[in-house]
Short mmCIF file of C-alpha atoms in Angstrom, two decimals:
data_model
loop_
_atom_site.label_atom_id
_atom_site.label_comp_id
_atom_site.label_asym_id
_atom_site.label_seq_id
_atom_site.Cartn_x
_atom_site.Cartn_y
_atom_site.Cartn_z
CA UNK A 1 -27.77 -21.99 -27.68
CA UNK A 2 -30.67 -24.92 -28.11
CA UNK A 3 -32.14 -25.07 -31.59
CA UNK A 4 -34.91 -27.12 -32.08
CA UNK A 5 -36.56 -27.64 -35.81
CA UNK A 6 -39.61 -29.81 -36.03
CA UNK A 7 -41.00 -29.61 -40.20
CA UNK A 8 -40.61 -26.65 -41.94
CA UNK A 9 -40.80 -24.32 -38.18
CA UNK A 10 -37.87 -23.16 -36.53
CA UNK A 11 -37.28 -21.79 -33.18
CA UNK A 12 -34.08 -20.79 -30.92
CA UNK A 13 -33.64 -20.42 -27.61
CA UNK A 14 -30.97 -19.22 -25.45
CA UNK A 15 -30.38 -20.11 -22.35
CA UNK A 16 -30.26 -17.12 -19.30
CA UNK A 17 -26.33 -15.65 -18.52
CA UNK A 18 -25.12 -18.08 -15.63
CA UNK A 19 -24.04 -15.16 -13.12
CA UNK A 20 -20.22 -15.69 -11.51
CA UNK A 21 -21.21 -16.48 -7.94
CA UNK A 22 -18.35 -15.24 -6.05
CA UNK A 23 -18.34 -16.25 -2.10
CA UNK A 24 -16.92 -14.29 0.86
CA UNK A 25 -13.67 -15.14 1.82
CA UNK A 26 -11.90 -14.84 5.60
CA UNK A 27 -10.24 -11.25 5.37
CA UNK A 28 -6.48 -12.38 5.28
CA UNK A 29 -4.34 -11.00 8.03
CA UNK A 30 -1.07 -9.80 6.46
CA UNK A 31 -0.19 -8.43 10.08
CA UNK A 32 -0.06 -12.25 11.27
CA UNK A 33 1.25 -13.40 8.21
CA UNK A 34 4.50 -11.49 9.08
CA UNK A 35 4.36 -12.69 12.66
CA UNK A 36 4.67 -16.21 11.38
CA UNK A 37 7.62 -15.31 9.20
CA UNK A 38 9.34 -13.24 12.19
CA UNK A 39 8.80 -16.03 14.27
CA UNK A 40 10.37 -18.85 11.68
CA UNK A 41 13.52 -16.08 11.65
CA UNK A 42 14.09 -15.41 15.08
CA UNK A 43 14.80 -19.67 15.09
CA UNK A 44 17.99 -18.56 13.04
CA UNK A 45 18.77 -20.18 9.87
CA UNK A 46 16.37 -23.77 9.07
CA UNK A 47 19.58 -25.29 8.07
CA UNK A 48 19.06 -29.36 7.93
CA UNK A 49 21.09 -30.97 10.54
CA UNK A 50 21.11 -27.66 13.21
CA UNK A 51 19.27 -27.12 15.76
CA UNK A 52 17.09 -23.71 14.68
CA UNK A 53 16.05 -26.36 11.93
CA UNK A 54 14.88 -29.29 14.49
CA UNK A 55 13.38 -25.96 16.81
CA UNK A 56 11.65 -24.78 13.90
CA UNK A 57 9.70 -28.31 12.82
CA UNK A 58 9.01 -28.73 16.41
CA UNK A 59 6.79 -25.58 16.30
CA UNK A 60 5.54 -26.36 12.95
CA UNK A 61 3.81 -29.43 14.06
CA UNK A 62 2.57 -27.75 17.25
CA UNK A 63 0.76 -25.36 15.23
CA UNK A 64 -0.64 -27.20 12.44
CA UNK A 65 -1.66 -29.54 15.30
CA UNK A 66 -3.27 -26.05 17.25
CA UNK A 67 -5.44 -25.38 13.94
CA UNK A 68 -6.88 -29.02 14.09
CA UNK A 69 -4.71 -30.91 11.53
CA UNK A 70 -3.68 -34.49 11.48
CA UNK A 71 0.10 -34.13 11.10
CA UNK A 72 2.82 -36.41 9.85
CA UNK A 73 6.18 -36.12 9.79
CA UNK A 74 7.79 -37.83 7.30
CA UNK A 75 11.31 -38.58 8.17
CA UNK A 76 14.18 -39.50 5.69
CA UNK A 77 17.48 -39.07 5.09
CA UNK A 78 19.23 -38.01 1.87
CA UNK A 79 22.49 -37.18 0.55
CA UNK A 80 23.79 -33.47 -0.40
CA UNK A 81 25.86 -32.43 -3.35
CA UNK A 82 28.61 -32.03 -0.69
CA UNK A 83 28.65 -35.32 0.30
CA UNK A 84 26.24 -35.09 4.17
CA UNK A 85 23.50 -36.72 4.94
CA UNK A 86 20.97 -34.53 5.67
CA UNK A 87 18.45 -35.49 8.15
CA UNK A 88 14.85 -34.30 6.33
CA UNK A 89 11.60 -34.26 7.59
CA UNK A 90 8.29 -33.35 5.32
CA UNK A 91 5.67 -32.19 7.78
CA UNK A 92 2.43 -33.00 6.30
CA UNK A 93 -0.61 -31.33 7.88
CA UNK A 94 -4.76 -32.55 6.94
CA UNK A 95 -7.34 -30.63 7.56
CA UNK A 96 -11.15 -31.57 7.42
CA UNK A 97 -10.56 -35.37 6.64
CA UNK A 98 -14.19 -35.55 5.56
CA UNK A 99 -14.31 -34.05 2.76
CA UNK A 100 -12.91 -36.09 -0.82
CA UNK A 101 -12.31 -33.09 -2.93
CA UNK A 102 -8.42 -32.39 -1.27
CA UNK A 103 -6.58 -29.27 -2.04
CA UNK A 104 -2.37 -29.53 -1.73
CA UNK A 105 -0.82 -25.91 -0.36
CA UNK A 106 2.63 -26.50 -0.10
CA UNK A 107 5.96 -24.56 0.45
CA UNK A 108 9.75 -25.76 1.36
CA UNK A 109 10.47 -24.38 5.49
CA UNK A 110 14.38 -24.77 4.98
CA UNK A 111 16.44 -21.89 3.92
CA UNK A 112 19.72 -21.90 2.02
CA UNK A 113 23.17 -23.15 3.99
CA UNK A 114 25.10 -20.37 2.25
CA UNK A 115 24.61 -16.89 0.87
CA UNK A 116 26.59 -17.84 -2.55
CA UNK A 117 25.22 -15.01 -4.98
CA UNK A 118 26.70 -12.39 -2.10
CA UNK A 119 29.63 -10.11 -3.65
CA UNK A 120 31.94 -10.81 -0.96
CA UNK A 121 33.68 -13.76 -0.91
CA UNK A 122 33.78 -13.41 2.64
CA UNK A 123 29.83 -13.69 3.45
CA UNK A 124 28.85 -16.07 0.74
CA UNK A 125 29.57 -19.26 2.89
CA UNK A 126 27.04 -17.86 5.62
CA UNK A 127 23.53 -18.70 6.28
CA UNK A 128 20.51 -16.88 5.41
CA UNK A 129 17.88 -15.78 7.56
CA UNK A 130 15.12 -17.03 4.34
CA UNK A 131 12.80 -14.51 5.42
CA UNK A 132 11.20 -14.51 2.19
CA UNK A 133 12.85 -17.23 0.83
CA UNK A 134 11.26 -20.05 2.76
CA UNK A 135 9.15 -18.44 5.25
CA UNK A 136 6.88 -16.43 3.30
CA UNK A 137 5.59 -19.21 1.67
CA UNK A 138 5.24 -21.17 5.27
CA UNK A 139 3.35 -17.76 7.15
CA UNK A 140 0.91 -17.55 4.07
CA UNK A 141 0.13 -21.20 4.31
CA UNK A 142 -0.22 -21.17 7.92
CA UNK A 143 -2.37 -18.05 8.22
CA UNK A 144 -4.79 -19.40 5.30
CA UNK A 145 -5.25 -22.48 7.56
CA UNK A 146 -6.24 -20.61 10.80
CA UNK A 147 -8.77 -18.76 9.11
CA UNK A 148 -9.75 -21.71 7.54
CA UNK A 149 -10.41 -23.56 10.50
CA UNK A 150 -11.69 -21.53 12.48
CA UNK A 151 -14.68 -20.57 9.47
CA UNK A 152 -18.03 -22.18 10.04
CA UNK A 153 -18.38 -21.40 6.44
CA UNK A 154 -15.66 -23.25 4.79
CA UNK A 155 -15.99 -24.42 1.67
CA UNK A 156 -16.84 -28.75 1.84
CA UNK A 157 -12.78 -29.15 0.97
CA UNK A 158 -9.56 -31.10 2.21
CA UNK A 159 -6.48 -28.83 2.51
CA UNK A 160 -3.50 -30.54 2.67
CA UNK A 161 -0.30 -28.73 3.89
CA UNK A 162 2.84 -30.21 2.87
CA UNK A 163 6.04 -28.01 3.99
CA UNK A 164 9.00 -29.99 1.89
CA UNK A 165 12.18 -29.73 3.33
CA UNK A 166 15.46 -30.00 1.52
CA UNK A 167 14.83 -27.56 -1.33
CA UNK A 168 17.45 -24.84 -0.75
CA UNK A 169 20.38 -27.54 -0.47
CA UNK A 170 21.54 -27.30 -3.92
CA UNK A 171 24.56 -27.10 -5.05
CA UNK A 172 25.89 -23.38 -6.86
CA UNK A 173 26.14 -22.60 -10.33
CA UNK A 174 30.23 -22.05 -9.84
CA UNK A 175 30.72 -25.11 -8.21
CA UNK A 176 31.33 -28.33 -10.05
CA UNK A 177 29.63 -31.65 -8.52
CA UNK A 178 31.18 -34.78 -8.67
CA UNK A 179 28.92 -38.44 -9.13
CA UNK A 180 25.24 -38.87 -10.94
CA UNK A 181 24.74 -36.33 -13.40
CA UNK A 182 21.48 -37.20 -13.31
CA UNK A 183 20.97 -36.03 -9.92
CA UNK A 184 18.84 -33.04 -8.37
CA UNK A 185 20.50 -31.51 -5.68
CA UNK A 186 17.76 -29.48 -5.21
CA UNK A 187 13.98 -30.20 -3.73
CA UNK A 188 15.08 -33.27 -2.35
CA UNK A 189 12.10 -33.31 0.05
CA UNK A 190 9.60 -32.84 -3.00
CA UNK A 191 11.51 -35.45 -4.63
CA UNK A 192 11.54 -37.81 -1.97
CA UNK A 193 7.30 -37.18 -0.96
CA UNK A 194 6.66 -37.34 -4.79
CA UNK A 195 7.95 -40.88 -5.31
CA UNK A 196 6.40 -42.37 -1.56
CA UNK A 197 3.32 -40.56 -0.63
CA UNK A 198 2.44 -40.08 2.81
CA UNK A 199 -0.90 -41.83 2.51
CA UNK A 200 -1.24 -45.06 0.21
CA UNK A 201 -3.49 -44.22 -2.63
CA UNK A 202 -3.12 -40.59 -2.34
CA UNK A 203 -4.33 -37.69 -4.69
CA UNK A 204 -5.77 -34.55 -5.11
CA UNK A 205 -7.62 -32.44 -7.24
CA UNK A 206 -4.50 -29.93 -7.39
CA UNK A 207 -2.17 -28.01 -5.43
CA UNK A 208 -0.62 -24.63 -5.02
CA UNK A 209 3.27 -24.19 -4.25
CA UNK A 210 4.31 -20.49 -2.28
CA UNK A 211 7.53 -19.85 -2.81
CA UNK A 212 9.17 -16.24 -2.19
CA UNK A 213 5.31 -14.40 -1.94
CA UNK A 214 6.34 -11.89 0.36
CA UNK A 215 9.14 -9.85 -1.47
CA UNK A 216 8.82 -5.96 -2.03
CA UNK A 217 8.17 -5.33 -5.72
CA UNK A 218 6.98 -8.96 -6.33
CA UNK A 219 6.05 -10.15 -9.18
CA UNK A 220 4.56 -13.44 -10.34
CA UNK A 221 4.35 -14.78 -13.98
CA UNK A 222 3.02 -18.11 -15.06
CA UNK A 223 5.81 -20.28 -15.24
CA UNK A 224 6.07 -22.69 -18.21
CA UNK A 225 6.11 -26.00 -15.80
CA UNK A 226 2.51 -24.62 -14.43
CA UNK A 227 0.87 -24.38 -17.55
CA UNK A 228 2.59 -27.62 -18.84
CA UNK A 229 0.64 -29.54 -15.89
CA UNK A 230 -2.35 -27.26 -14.76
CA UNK A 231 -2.66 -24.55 -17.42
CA UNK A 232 -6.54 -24.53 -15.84
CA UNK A 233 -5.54 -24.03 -12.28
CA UNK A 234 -2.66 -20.95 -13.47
CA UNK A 235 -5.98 -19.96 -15.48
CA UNK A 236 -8.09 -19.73 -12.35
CA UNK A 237 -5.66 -18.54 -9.84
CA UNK A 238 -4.27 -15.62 -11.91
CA UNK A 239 -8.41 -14.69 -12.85
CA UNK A 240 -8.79 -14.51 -9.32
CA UNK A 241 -6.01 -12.36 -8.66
CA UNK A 242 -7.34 -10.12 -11.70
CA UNK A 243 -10.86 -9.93 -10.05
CA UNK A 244 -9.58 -8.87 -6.72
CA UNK A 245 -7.36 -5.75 -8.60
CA UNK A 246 -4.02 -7.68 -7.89
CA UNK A 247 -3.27 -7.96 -11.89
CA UNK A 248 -0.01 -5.74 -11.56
CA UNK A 249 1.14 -8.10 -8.78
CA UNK A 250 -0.05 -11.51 -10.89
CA UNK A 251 0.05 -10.42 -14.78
CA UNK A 252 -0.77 -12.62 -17.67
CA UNK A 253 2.54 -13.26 -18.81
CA UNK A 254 4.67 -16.29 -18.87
CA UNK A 255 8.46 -16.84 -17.08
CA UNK A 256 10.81 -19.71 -17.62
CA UNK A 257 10.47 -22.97 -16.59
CA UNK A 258 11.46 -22.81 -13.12
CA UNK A 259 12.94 -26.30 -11.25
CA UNK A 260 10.92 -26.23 -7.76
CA UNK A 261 8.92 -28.44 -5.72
CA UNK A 262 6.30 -28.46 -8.66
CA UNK A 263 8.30 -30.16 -10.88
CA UNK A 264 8.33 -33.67 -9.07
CA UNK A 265 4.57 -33.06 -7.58
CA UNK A 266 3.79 -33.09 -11.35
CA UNK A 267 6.08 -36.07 -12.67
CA UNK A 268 5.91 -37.88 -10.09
CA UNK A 269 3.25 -37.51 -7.81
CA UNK A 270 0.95 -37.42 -10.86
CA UNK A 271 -0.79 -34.35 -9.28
CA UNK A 272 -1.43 -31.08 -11.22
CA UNK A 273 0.45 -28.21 -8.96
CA UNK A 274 1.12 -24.85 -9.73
CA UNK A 275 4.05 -22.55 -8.31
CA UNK A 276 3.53 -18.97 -7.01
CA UNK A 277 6.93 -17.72 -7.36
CA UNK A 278 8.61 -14.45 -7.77
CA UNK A 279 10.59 -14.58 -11.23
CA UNK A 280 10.68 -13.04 -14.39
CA UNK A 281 12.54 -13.43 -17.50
CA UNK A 282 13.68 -9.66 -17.17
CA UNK A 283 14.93 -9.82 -13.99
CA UNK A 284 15.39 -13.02 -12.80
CA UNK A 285 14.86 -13.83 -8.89
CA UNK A 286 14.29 -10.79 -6.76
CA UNK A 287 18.08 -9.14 -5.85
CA UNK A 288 18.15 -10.46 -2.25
CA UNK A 289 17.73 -14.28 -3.58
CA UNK A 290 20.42 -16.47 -1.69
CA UNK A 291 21.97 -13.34 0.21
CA UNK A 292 22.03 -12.25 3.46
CA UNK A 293 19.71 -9.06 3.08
CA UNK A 294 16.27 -11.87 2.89
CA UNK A 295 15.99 -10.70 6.48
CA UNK A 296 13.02 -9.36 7.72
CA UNK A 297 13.29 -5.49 5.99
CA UNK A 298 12.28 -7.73 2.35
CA UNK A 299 9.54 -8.32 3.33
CA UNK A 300 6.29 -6.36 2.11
CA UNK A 301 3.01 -7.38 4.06
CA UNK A 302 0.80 -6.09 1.28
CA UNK A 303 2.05 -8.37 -1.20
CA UNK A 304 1.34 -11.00 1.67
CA UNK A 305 -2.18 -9.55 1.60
CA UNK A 306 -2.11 -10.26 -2.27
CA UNK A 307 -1.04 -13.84 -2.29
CA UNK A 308 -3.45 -14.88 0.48
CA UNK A 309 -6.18 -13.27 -0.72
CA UNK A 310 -5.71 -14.69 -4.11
CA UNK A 311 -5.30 -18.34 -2.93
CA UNK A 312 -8.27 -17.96 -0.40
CA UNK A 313 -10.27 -16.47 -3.26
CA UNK A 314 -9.14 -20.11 -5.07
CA UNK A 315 -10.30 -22.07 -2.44
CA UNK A 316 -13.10 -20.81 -1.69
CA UNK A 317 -14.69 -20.81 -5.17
CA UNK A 318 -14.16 -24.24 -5.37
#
């Protein structure tokens, strides 16, 4: 409201409502969502230091390179709670290098070397498949991409993919670690990006972590790290989610603060990111988290639907 007083006269004005423009988005394809998660499965466990992990990079390149992004894969080695040296690569994907207002999606494309919350002693030192641990993330991020590029109508933003690798390496609760207590054991690949950027000079505006957005019954609260950082970017993402009827799926509650690639994005990176994650402080991580049952049959392609159509909603108000 303007007022304007000139003598003894008086007069206000107020300006007209500013509608909510809200653009069409690609229709997100939940369908090939899944494909890319089947498809990261059928590799077998993204283990560092196997082969279904080097098999699995190779065709994450290839098709970030298929959707027009420059790609990077940044290589490093670091050590595990268990005393390897795990061979780590960061695959970095750009798209639309012209434009300065840069987006991060990100999400980790390893899955955990053991199943250590399984009941049986015998299974818990086997692989998971990380179908939604791990790959969910990945599929969303890569299907939000091909409609992306493929849109003459894009929004005039960068999108930079990051899949971090080394997340799931950590070491279990029951097991005691030996050396720096100061150490993460976990997101190592976040941790390593965080502190030697890709690009010299690197920024952007914010980005979005997927992590577990494909799990029946999902839910995902705003967790305490998020609105530390980007309380404006949980603000808009979760308003988005609200507007498209997804509020059930997204409500307006907070979690815990949750250690994930976030964390060093934000301390160290300097660059406000949010996680997408499915906790709550009633339930904890879904019940197939680190256990052999995140196969394939955990998976729910209209929570898929959800989460892409939220973050493409995101984007494409910006």
């Amino acid at each position: 409201m303007l007022i304007f007083s000139c003598g003894e006269n008086k007069e206000k004005t107020q300006a007209p409502p500013v509608a909510e423009v809200v653009v069409n988005t690609p229709k997100f394809e939940a369908d090939s969502a899944y494909a890319f998660i089947a498809k990261q499965v059928a590799f077998g466990p993204r283990v560092p230091n196997t082969a279904p992990h080097r098999a699995t990079g190779e065709w994450l390149v290839d098709k970030l390179e298929s959707y027009g992004a420059t790609v990077i894969e940044q290589k490093f080695a670091a050590d595990a709670y268990t005393g390897e040296t795990l061979q780590l690569t960061n695959i970095i994907g750009s798209f639309f290098p012209q434009a300065k207002k840069r987006i991060i999606l990100a999400a980790h494309w390893d899955t955990r070397h053991i199943a250590d919350k399984e009941e049986d002693p015998t299974k818990k030192k086997q692989p998971i498949d990380g179908a939604n641990d791990g790959a969910s993330g990945v599929a969303v991020i890569l299907e939000i991409v091909r409609l992306m590029a493929a849109d003459p109508n894009r929004p005039d933003i960068g999108i930079d993919v990051i899949f971090f690798d080394g997340e799931d390496y950590g070491a279990p609760e029951d097991e005691i670690v030996t050396g720096d207590a100061s150490q993460i054991w976990w997101c190592l690949g976040s941790q390593y990006w965080s502190k030697n950027l890709h690009q010299a000079g690197y920024s952007a505006y914010y980005g979005i972590l997927l992590d577990m957005v494909g799990g029946k019954d999902a839910r995902f609260y705003q967790d305490e790290i998020s609105v530390y950082f980007a309380r404006n970017i949980v603000n808009k993402v979760w308003k988005n989610a609200a507007s498209l009827g997804y509020g059930y799926t997204f409500p307006m509650e907070r979690s815990a603060e949750i250690i994930d690639d976030h964390v060093f994005v934000n301390r160290d990176a300097g660059i406000p990111m949010i996680d997408i994650i499915d906790f709550s402080l009633q339930d904890g991580f879904p019940d197939h988290h680190h256990k052999l049952s995140d196969n394939l049959e955990a998976i729910d392609k209209t929570v898929l639907r959800q989460v892409g159509e939220t973050v493409l909603r995101t984007l494409y108000q910006e």
